[in-house]
Amino acid sequence: RPTIDRELLESLPNLKVIGNSGVGVDHLDLKMISDFGVKVTNTPHAVADPTADIGMALMLASARRLVEGCQTAVSPDTKYFAVDWLGVEVTRATLGIIGMGSIGYKVAQRARAFDMRILYHNRNRRRKEEEEAVGAHYCEKMEDLLQQADFVMLVVNLTPETHKLIGKKELGLMKPTATLINISRGAVIDQDALVEALQNKVIRAAALDVTYPEPLPRDHPLLKLNNIIITPHIGTATVQAMRMMAEEAIANMLAVLNGQPIPSEV
């Protein structure tokens, strides 16, 4: 919106820059755009805090079955509250963060306050002092993280390498008591495999701010499960983030047009 295709680029010979609001640029053909000599910028600083916040919100909501609880509390059919209605604790649980960029790191900072044991998998290992600051342990193999984590949070960019990063095999490695949280892009998960894993209790639950497509077709099997929370891609949907994204996008575009150093070039 608008779709940046060859036709559009050919019709705009004076175009210098495409300023993306948000950090993900998986909807842009970067090579084609760069062939036209056009620069692409994004807004990583504005999105980091609110996206980390939604990751924590989804983790807590899923662990404590907040959505189900709310439905029970407001339902006209509720006569009493069940005594055996239990969630699981986030405090002192093991969190596995897949993708330790700026958002992943902010998730780790927040998780530390819950005394969580933090594991992370990333293409590049973070500096020792960064790891120590949040008490994070590096897993070179994603498999090691999946086998140990009570909560697995996906915070990666969508690229050909991360497309369906989590499939049947990966879900099978997770604990049956574990929860999968996705705040990156829907296509990072093989959704058919996730449906199967949730139906067969291969994992305890999932909490997704992103799906593929968005919104899901109304008859999609994920929408019929009770061990899943889905939110409508609201990771950056705050009053403050919208303003910051606009400001960051404008600063990027002005820098390109004025031939100055670009704060956030992709």
PDB file of N, CA and C in Angstrom, residues 86 107 145 176 189 207-208 219 263:
ATOM      1  N   LEU A  86      -6.227 -23.470  35.844  1.00  0.00           N
ATOM      2  CA  LEU A  86      -4.839 -23.091  36.114  1.00  0.00           C
ATOM      3  C   LEU A  86      -4.074 -22.656  34.870  1.00  0.00           C
ATOM      4  N   VAL A 107      13.246  -7.425  24.718  1.00  0.00           N
ATOM      5  CA  VAL A 107      12.456  -8.489  25.350  1.00  0.00           C
ATOM      6  C   VAL A 107      13.263  -9.085  26.507  1.00  0.00           C
ATOM      7  N   LEU A 145      17.930 -24.514  22.058  1.00  0.00           N
ATOM      8  CA  LEU A 145      17.005 -23.547  22.654  1.00  0.00           C
ATOM      9  C   LEU A 145      15.591 -24.121  22.699  1.00  0.00           C
ATOM     10  N   PRO A 176       6.220 -30.288  25.665  1.00  0.00           N
ATOM     11  CA  PRO A 176       4.753 -30.305  25.553  1.00  0.00           C
ATOM     12  C   PRO A 176       4.107 -29.220  26.423  1.00  0.00           C
ATOM     13  N   ILE A 189       6.425 -19.031  10.641  1.00  0.00           N
ATOM     14  CA  ILE A 189       5.888 -20.309  11.145  1.00  0.00           C
ATOM     15  C   ILE A 189       5.149 -21.037  10.029  1.00  0.00           C
ATOM     16  N   ALA A 207       0.798 -17.868  20.933  1.00  0.00           N
ATOM     17  CA  ALA A 207       0.285 -16.497  20.995  1.00  0.00           C
ATOM     18  C   ALA A 207       0.918 -15.743  19.830  1.00  0.00           C
ATOM     19  N   LEU A 208       0.081 -15.278  18.909  1.00  0.00           N
ATOM     20  CA  LEU A 208       0.576 -14.699  17.660  1.00  0.00           C
ATOM     21  C   LEU A 208       0.058 -13.278  17.463  1.00  0.00           C
ATOM     22  N   ASP A 219     -12.577 -19.129   8.147  1.00  0.00           N
ATOM     23  CA  ASP A 219     -12.779 -20.555   8.440  1.00  0.00           C
ATOM     24  C   ASP A 219     -11.451 -21.257   8.740  1.00  0.00           C
ATOM     25  N   PRO A 263      20.003   8.105   8.763  1.00  0.00           N
ATOM     26  CA  PRO A 263      19.927   7.436  10.067  1.00  0.00           C
ATOM     27  C   PRO A 263      19.650   5.930   9.975  1.00  0.00           C
TER      28      PRO A 263
END
